[in-house]
Coordinates of C-alpha atoms and ligand atoms in Angstrom, one line a residue:
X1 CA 0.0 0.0 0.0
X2 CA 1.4 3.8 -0.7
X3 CA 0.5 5.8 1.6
X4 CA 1.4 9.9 1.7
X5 CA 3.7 10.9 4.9
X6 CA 5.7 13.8 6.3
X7 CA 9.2 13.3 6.2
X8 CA 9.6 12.2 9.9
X9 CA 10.5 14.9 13.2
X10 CA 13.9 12.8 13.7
X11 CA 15.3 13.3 10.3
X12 CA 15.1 16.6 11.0
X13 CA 16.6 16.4 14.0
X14 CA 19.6 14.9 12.3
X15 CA 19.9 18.1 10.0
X16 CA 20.6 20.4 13.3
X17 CA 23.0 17.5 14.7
X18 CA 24.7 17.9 11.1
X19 CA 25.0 21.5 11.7
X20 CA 26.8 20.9 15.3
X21 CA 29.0 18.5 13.8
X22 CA 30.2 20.6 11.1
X23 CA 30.4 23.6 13.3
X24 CA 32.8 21.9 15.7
X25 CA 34.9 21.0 12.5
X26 CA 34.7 23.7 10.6
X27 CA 35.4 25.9 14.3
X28 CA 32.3 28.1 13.2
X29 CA 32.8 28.4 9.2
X30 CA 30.2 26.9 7.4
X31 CA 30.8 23.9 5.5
X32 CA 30.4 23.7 1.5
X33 CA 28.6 21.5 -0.2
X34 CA 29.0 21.1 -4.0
X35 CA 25.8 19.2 -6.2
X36 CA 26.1 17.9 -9.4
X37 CA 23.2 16.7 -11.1
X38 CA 22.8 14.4 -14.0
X39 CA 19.9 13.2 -16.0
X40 CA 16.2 14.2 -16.0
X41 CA 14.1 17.4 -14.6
X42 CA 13.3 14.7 -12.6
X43 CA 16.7 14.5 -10.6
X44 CA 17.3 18.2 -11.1
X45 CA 14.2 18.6 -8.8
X46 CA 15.2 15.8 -6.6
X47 CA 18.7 18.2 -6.3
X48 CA 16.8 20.9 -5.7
X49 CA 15.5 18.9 -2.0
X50 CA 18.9 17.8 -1.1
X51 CA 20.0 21.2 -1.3
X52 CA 17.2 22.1 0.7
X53 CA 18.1 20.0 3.6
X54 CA 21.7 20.8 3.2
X55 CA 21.0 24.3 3.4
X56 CA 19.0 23.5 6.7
X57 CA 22.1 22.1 8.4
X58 CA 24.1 24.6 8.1
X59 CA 25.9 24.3 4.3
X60 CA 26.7 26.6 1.8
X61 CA 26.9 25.3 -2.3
X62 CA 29.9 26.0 -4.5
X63 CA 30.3 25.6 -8.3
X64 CA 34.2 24.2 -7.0
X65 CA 34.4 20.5 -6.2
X66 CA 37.8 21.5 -4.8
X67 CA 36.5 23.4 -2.3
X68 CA 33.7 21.7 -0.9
X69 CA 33.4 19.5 2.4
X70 CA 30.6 17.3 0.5
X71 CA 30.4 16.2 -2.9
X72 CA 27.7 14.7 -4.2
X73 CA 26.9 13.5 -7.6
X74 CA 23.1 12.8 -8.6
X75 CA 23.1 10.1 -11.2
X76 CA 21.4 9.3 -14.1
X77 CA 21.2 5.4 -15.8
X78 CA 19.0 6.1 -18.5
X79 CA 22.0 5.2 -21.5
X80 CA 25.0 3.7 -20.8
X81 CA 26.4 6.9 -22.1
X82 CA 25.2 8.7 -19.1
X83 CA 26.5 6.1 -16.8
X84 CA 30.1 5.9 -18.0
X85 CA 30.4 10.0 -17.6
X86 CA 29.5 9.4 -13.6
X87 CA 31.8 6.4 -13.7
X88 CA 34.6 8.5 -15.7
X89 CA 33.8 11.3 -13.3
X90 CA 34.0 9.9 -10.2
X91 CA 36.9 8.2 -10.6
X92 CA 38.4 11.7 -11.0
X93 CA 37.6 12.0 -7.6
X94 CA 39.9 10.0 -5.9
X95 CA 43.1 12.5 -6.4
X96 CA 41.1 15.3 -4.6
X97 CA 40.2 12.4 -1.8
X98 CA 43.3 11.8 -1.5
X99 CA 44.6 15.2 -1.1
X100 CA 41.7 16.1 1.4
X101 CA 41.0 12.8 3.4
X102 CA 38.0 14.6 5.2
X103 CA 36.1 15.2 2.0
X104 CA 33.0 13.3 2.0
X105 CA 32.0 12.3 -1.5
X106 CA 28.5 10.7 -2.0
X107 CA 26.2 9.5 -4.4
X108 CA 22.7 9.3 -5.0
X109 CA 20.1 8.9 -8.2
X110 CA 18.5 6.4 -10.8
X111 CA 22.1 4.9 -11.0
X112 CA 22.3 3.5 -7.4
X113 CA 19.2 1.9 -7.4
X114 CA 20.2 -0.4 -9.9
X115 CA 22.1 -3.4 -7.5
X116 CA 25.5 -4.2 -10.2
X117 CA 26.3 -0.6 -9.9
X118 CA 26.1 -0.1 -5.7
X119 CA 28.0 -2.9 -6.1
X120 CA 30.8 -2.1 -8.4
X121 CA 30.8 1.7 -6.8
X122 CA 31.3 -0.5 -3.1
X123 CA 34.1 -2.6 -4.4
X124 CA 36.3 -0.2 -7.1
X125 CA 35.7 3.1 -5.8
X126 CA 36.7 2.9 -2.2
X127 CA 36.6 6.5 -1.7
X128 CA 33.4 7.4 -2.3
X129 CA 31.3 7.3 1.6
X130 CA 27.9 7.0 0.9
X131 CA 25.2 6.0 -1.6
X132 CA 21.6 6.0 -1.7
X133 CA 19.1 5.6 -4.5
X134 CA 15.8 7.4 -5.1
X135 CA 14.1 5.9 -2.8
X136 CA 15.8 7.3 0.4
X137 CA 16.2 10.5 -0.3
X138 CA 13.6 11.1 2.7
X139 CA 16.5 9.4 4.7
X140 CA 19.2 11.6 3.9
X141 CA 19.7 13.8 7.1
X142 CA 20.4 10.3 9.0
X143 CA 22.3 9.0 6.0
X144 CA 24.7 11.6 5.9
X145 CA 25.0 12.1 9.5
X146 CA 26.2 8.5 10.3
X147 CA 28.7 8.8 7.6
X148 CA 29.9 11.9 8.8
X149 CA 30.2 10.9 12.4
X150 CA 30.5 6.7 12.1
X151 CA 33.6 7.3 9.5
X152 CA 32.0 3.9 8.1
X153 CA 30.8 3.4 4.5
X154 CA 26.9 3.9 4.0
X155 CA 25.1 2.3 1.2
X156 CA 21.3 1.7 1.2
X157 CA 18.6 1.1 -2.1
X158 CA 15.0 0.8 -0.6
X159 CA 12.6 0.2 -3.8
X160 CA 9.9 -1.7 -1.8
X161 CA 9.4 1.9 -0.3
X162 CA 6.5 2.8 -2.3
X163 CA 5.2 6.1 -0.2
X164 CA 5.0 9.5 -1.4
X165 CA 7.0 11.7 1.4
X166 CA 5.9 15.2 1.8
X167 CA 7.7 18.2 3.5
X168 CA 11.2 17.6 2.5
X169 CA 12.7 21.5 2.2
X170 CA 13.1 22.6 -1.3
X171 CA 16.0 24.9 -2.4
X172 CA 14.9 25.9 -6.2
X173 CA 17.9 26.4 -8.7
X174 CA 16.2 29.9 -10.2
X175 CA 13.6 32.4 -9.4
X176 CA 12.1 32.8 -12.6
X177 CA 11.8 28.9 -13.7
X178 CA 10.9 25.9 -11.2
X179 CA 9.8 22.7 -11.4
X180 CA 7.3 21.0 -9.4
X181 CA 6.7 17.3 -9.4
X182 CA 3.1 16.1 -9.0
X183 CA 3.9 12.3 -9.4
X184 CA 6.8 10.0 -8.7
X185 CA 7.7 6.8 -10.8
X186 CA 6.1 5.3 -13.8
X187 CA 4.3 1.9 -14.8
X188 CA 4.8 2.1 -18.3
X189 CA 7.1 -0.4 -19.3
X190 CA 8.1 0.5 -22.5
X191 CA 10.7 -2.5 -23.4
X192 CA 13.6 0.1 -23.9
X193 CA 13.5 2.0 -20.6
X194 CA 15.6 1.7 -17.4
X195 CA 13.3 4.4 -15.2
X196 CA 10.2 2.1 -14.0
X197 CA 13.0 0.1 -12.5
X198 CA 15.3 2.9 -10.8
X199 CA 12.0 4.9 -9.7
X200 CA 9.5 2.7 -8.9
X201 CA 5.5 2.3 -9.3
X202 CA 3.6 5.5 -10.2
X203 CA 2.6 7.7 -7.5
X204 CA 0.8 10.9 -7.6
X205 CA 0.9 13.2 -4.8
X206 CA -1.9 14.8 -3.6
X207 CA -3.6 17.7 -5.4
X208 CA -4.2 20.4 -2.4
X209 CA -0.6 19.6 -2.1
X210 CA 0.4 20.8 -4.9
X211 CA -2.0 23.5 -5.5
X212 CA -0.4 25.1 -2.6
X213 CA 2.9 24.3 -3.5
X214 CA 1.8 26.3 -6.6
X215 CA 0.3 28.9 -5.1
X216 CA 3.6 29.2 -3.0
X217 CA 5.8 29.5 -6.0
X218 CA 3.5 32.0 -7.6
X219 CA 3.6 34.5 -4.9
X220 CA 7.3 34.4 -4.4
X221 CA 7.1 35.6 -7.9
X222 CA 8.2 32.4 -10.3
X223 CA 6.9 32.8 -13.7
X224 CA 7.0 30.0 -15.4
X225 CA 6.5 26.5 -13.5
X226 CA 6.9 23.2 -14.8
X227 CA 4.5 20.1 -13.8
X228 CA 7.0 17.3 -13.6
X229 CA 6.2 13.7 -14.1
X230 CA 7.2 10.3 -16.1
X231 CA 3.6 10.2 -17.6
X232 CA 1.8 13.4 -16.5
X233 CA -1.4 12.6 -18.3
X234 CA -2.0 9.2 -15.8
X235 CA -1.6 11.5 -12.8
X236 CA -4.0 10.5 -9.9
X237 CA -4.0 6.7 -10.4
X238 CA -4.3 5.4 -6.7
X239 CA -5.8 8.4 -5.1
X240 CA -9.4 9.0 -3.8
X241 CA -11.3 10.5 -5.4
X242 CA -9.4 10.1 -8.7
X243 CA -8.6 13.3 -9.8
X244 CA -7.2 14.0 -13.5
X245 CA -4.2 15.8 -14.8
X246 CA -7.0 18.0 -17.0
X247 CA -8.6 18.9 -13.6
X248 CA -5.3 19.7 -11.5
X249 CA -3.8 21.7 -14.4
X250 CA -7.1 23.5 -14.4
X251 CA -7.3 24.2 -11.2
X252 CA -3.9 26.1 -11.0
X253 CA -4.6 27.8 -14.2
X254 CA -7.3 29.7 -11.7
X255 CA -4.6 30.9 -9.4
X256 CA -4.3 34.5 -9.9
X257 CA -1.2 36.0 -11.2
X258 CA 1.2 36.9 -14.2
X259 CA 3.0 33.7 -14.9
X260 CA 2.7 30.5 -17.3
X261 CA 2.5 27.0 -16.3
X262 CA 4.3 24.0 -18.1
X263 CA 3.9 20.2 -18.2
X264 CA 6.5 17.2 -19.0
X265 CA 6.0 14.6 -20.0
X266 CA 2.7 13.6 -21.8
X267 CA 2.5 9.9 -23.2
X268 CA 0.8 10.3 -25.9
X269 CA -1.3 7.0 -25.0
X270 CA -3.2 9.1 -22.3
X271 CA -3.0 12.4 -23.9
X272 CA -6.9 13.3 -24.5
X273 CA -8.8 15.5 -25.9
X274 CA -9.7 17.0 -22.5
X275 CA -6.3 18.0 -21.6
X276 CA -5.9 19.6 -25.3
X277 CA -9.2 21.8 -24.7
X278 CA -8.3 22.7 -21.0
X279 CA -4.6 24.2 -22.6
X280 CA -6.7 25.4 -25.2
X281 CA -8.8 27.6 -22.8
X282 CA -6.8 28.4 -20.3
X283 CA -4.9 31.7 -19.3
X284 CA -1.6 30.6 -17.9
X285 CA -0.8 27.2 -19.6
X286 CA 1.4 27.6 -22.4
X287 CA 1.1 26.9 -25.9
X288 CA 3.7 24.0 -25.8
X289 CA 3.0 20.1 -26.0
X290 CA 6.1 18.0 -25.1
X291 CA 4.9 14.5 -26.6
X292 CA 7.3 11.9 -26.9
X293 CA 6.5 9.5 -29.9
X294 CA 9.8 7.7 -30.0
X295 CA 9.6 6.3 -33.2
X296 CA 7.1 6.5 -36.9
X297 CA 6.7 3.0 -37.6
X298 CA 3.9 1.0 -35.5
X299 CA 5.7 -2.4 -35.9
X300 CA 8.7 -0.2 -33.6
X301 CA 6.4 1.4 -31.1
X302 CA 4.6 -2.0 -30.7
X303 CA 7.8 -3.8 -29.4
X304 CA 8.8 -1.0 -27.6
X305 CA 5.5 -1.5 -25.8
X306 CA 4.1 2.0 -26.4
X307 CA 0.4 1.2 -26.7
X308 CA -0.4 3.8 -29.4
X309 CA 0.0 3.6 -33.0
X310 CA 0.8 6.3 -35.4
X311 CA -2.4 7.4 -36.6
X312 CA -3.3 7.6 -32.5
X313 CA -0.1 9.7 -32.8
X314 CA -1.3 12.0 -35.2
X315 CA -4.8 11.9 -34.9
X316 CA -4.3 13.8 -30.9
X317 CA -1.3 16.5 -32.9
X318 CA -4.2 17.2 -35.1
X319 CA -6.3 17.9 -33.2
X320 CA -4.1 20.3 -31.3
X321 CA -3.2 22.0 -34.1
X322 CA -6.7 22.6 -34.7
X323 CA -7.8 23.6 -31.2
X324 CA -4.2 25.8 -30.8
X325 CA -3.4 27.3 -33.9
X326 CA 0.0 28.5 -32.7
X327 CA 0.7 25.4 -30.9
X328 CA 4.6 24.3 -30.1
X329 CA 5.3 20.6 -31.0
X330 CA 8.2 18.7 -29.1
X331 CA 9.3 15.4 -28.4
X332 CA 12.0 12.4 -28.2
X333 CA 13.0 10.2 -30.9
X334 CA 14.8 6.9 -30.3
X335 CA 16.7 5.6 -33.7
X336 CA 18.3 2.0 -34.1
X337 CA 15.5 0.2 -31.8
X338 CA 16.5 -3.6 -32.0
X339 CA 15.3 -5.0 -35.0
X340 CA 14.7 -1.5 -36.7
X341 CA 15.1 -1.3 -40.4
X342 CA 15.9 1.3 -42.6
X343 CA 12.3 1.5 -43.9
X344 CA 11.2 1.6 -40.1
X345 CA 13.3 4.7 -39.8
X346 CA 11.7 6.3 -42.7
X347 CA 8.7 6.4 -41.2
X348 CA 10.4 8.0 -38.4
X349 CA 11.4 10.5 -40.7
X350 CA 7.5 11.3 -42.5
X351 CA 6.3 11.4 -39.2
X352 CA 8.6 14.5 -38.3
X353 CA 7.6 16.2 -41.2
X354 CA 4.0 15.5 -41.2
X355 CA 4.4 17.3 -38.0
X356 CA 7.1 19.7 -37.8
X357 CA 8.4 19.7 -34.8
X358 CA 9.5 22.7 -33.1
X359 CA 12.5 20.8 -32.0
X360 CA 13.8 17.1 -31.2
X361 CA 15.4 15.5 -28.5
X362 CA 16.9 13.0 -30.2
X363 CA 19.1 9.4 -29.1
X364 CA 20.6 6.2 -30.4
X365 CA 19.3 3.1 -28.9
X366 CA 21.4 1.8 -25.6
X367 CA 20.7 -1.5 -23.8
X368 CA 19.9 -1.1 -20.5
X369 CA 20.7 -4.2 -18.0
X370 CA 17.2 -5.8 -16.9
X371 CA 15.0 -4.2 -20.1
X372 CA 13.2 -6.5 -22.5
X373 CA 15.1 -4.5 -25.4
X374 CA 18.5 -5.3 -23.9
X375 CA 17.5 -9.4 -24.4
X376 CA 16.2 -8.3 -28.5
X377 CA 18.2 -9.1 -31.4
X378 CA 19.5 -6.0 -32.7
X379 CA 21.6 -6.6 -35.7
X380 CA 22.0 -3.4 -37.2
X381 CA 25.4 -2.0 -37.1
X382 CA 26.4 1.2 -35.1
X383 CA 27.9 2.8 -37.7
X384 CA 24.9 2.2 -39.5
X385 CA 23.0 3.9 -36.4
X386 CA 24.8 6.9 -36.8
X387 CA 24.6 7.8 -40.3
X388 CA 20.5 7.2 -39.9
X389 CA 20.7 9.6 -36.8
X390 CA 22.4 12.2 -38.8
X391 CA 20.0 11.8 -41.6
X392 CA 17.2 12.7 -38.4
X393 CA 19.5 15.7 -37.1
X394 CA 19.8 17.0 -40.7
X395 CA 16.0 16.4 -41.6
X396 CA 14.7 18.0 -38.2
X397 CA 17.4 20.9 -38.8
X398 CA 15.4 21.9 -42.2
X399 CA 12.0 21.6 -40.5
X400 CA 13.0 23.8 -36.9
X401 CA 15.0 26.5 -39.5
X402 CA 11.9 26.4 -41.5
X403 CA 9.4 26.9 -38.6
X404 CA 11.3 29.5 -37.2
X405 CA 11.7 31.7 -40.5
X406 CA 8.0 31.7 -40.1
X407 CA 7.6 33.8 -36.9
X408 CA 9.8 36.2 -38.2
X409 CA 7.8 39.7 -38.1
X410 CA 5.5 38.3 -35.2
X411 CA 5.2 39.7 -32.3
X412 CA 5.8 37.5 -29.4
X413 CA 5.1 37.5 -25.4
X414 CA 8.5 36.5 -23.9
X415 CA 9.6 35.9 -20.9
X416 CA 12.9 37.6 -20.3
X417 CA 14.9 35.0 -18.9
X418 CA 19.1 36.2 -18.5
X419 CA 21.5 38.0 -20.4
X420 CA 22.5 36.9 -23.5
X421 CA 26.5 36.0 -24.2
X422 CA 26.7 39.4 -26.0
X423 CA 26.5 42.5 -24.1
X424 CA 23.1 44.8 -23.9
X425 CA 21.6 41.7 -25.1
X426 CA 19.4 39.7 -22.9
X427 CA 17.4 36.0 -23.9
X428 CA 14.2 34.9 -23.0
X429 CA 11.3 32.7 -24.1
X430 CA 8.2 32.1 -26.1
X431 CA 5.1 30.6 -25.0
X432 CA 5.7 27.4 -27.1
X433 CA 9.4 27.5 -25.5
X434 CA 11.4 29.1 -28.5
X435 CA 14.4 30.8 -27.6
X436 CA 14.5 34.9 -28.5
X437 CA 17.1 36.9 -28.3
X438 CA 17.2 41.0 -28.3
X439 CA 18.5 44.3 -27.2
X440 CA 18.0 45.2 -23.6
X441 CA 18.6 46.3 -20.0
X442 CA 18.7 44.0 -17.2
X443 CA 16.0 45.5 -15.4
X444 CA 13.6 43.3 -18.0
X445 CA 15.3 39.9 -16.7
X446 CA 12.2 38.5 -15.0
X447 CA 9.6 40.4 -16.5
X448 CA 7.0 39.6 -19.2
X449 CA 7.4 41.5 -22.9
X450 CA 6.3 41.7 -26.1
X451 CA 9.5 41.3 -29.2
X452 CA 8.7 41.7 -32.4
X453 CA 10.8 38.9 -34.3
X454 CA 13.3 40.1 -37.0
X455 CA 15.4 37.1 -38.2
X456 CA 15.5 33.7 -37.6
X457 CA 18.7 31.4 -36.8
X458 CA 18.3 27.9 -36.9
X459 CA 15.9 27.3 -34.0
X460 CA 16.8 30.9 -31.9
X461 CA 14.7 33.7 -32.6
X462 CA 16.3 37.4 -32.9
X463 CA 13.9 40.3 -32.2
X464 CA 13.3 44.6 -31.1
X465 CA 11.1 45.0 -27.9
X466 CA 7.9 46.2 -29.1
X467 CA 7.3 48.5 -25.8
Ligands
SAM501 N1 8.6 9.4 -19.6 C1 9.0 10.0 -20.8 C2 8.3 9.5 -22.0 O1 7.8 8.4 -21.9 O2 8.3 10.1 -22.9 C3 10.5 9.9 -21.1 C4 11.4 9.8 -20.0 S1 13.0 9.2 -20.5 C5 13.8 9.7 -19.1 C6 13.6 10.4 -21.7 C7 13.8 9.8 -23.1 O3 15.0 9.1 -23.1 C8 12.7 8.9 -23.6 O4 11.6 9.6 -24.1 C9 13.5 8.2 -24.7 O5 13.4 8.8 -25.9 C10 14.9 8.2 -24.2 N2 15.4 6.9 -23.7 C11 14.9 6.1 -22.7 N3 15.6 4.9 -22.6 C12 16.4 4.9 -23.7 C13 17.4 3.9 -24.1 N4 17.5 2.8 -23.5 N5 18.1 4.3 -25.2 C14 17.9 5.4 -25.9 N6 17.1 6.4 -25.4 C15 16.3 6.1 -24.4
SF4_502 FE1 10.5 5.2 -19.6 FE2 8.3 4.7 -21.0 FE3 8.1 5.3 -18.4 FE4 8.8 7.2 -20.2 S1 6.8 6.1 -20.1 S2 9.8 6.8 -18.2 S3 10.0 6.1 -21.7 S4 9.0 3.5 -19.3
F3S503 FE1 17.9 9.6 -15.9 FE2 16.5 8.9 -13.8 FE3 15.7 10.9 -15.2 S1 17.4 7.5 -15.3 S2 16.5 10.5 -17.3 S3 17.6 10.8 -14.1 S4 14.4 9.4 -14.2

C-alpha cells in the first residue's frame, strides 16, 4: 500500500546534529557543499531537495568541487552513455580524496538503485562514503550524519518503499523557472526504458498539495513552473477520489497572477482530448505540448510496448493544431531500436515532417541491463545507427529553420529570462518554448514583454522590444 507521509521529526533532528557536527569541525565556518546533477528534470528537482536539507544544516553550495566539504553527484542510468560519464567522473575523484581525506564524497540517483552498480561503486571506488538511490532520499539527514560521524561506508537502495513523502525543504535552482513534481515513478514499461526500474510504481501526490505548492511559487514571484512527471497525463492513479491531470492543471490555471505554467512529459497513450481543450482555454498554460513518440513505424512502437499507433499519434497532434493554432510541438525520438530497419526509420522520418516539430530531443538506442530490449536481437550495425541519426539531425534541422523563419515579423510574449553572451543583449522565451534573443537592460530579466521577431537562426529567434 502507498500511503502519503511527512518526512519524519527525527530526520530533522539529524539536520541540526549535522549542523553541530560541522560547526565543531569547521570551528564556526560553514561547511560547503558542491551538487552535481545528472539526468532528468526529474533528478534536477530531486537536487533541488537535497539542497534544501543541506542548506537547513548549516551548508553553503559552491560551483568548485575542490573546495567543498561534500560532494555529491546525482546520477542518471537512462543510457549507458550517461553512466560511463559518472563512472569517468568519479573516478576523477579519488586525487582530490586523497589530497583532502576529510572530504566526504557521496552518491545518490536512478544509477544506485540499480544493485551491479552499488555494487561495483562498493568494491572499485573505495573513496566514495555513501550511496543512496531514489528511494531514500527522505533518509538523507540520517544517512549523511552516520557517515559523517560513524567514518563507516553507508550504502542503502529501498525500492519496496512505495510512499509519497511530503515536507522535505526545497531549495529551487532559479527564481524565474521551477519545477514541481506532481507524481513519482512510472508503470509504463516501455521495453527500452531503465526508469520504471530505478523509480519505482507510479505515484501521484496529492492535489491540495500541490496547489499550494503552486500557489507558494507563484507569490514568491516564479513565472514560469513546470508540472513534472514520467507520464503526466496518468496522474492520480491510486488516489481517492481520482482526480485527473486535466482537472489539476485546471485548477492552477485559476490561481491569480502573471506567470505560465508547463507540463512534461505527456504519453501520448493518455493524452486526450480534455487535456488539449483545458490548454486550449486556459490563461496561464502555455502553448507548448512536449509529446514523446519515439519512433514513426507501428511495428517499432509496438515492441517498444508504447500502446499507441501512429495514426493515435497523429490523430491527438491534429487535433491540437486545430484547437491551438499556434501550438509548439516537441518530443523524443529513439533511432536503431533492435530489430529496426531502414524502412522503419523512414517512417520516423515522414512522421517528423508531417508534424514539424519545433524541435527534437533525439538518441541512439542503448541497452539497458534488466529491459526486455536489452534481451532483443539488434543486428544493425552502429555505424549504420549513426549515419540514420544524422539523416534525423539534418532532416529535423530543415524543418525547426523552416518553422522559425515563419515567426519572423511576429510579435511574441516573452519571458525575459538572463543576459544573452553578447553584451546589452538579454534571452528569454516564447510561450511554445522558443528561444529569442534582443537588445535590452537588465532591469527586463524576470519580466513579461512583447518582441517583435526580426530574423531567424536555426531554432533561436532574434527580435526589437515592441514596448
Ligand atoms: N517518460 C518520458 C516518456 O515516456 O516520454 C520519457 C522519459 S526518458 C527519461 C527520456 C527519453 O529518453 C525517452 O523519451 C526516450 O526517448 C529516451 N530513452 C529512454 N531509454 C532509452 C534507451 N535505452 N536508449 C535510448 N534512449 C532512451
Ligand atoms: Fe520510460 Fe516509458 Fe516510463 Fe517514459 S513512459 S519513463 S519512456 S518507461
Ligand atoms: Fe535519468 Fe533517472 Fe531521469 S534515469 S532520465 S535521471 S528518471
Amino acid at each position: 500500500m502507498r500511503e502519503t507521509l511527512m518526512m519524519s521529526d527525527s530526520q530533522m533532528e539529524y539536520l541540526n546534529l549535522i549542523a553541530e557536527v560541522m560547526s565543531i569541525r569547521k570551528r564556526g565556518e560553514e561547511p560547503l557543499a558542491y551538487v552535481r546533477t545528472y539526468g532528468c528534470q526529474q533528478n534536477v528537482a530531486d537536487s533541488e531537495r537535497i539542497k534544501g536539507m543541506l542548506g537547513k544544516a548549516g551548508y553553503r553550495f559552491t560551483e568548485n568541487a575542490e573546495d567543498a566539504d561534500f560532494i555529491l553527484f546525482n546520477t542518471c542510468a537512462v543510457r549507458e552513455h550517461a553512466e560511463d560519464r559518472v563512472f569517468g567522473n568519479v573516478g576523477a575523484l579519488k586525487n582530490l580524496k586523497r589530497r583532502h581525506p576529510q572530504i566526504l564524497i557521496a552518491l545518490c540517483g536512478c544509477m544506485m538503485e540499480q544493485e551491479h552498480v552499488a555494487k561495483r561503486i562498493h568494491d572499485s571506488f573505495p573513496f566514495v562514503g555513501l550511496v543512496f538511490g531514489t528511494h531514500c532520499m527522505h533518509r538523507f539527514p540520517e544517512l549523511l550524519y552516520k557517515s559523517l560521524v560513524d567514518g563507516t561506508r553507508v550504502f542503502l537502495r529501498d525500492n519496496d518503499d512505495q510512499n509519497v513523502y511530503e515536507g522535505i525543504p526545497t531549495s529551487r535552482d532559479g527564481q524565474i523557472k521551477g519545477w514541481l513534481p506532481i507524481m513519482y515513478g512510472c508503470d509504463n514499461f516501455c521495453t527500452y526504458c531503465i526508469v520504471p526500474y530505478v523509480r519505482g510504481r507510479e505515484r501521484s501526490r496529492e492535489p491540495g498539495i500541490i496547489l499550494s505548492e503552486a500557489r507558494e511559487m507563484i507569490e514568491s514571484g516564479y513565472k514560469d513552473i513546470t508540472l513534472l512527471g514520467q507520464n503526466v497525463n496518468s496522474y492520480g492513479k491510486g488516489l481517492t477520489p481520482r482526480p485527473t491531470f486535466s482537472g489539476l492543471i485546471g485548477e492552477i490555471d485559476r490561481i491569480p497572477g502573471d506567470y505560465w505554467l508547463r507540463f512534461m512529459t505527456s504519453h501520448p497513450k493518455d493524452c486526450t482530448r480534455e487535456l488539449i481543450d483545458t490548454i486550449a482555454d486556459s490563461e496561464h498554460i502555455s502553448l507548448h505540448l512536449h509529446l514523446p513518440f519515439q519512433s514513426g513505424s507501428d511495428r517499432v512502437l509496438k515492441a517498444m510496448n508504447r500502446h499507441y499507433d501512429r495514426q493515435k499519434y497523429l490523430d491527438i497532434v491534429n487535433y491540437a493544431k486545430q484547437r491551438i493554432p499556434d501550438v509548439s510541438l516537441t518530443s523524443d525520438v529513439i533511432v536503431g531500436f533492435p530489430g529496426e530497419t531502414y524502412e522503419d526509420f523512414q517512417q520516423t522520418l515522414s512522421l517528423i515532417r508531417e508534424v514539424g516539430f519545433t524541435s527534437l530531443f533525439t538518441f541512439i538506442f542503448s541497452p539497458r541491463n534488466g529491459t526486455p530490449a536489452a534481451q532483443m536481437d539488434d543486428p544493425v550495425s552502429e555505424e549504420e545507427k549513426g549515419r540514420w541519426f544524422r539523416e534525423l539531425l539534418d532532416t529535423q534541422e530543415e524543418i525547426a529553420a523552416a518553422r522559425c523563419a515563419s515567426m519572423v515579423g511576429r510579435l511574441e510574449k516573452v519571458l525575459v529570462e538572463e543576459r544573452a553572451k553578447k553584451p546589452g543583449r538579454l534571452c528569454g522565451r516564447t510561450s511554445g518554448n522558443i528561444i529569442v534573443e534582443f537588445d535590452g537592460d537588465d532591469s527586463l530579466i524576470g519580466s513579461f514583454r512583447h518582441v517583435r521577431i526580426t530574423r531567424a537562426r536555426n531554432w533561436i529567434l532574434t527580435g526589437e522590444l515592441a514596448e
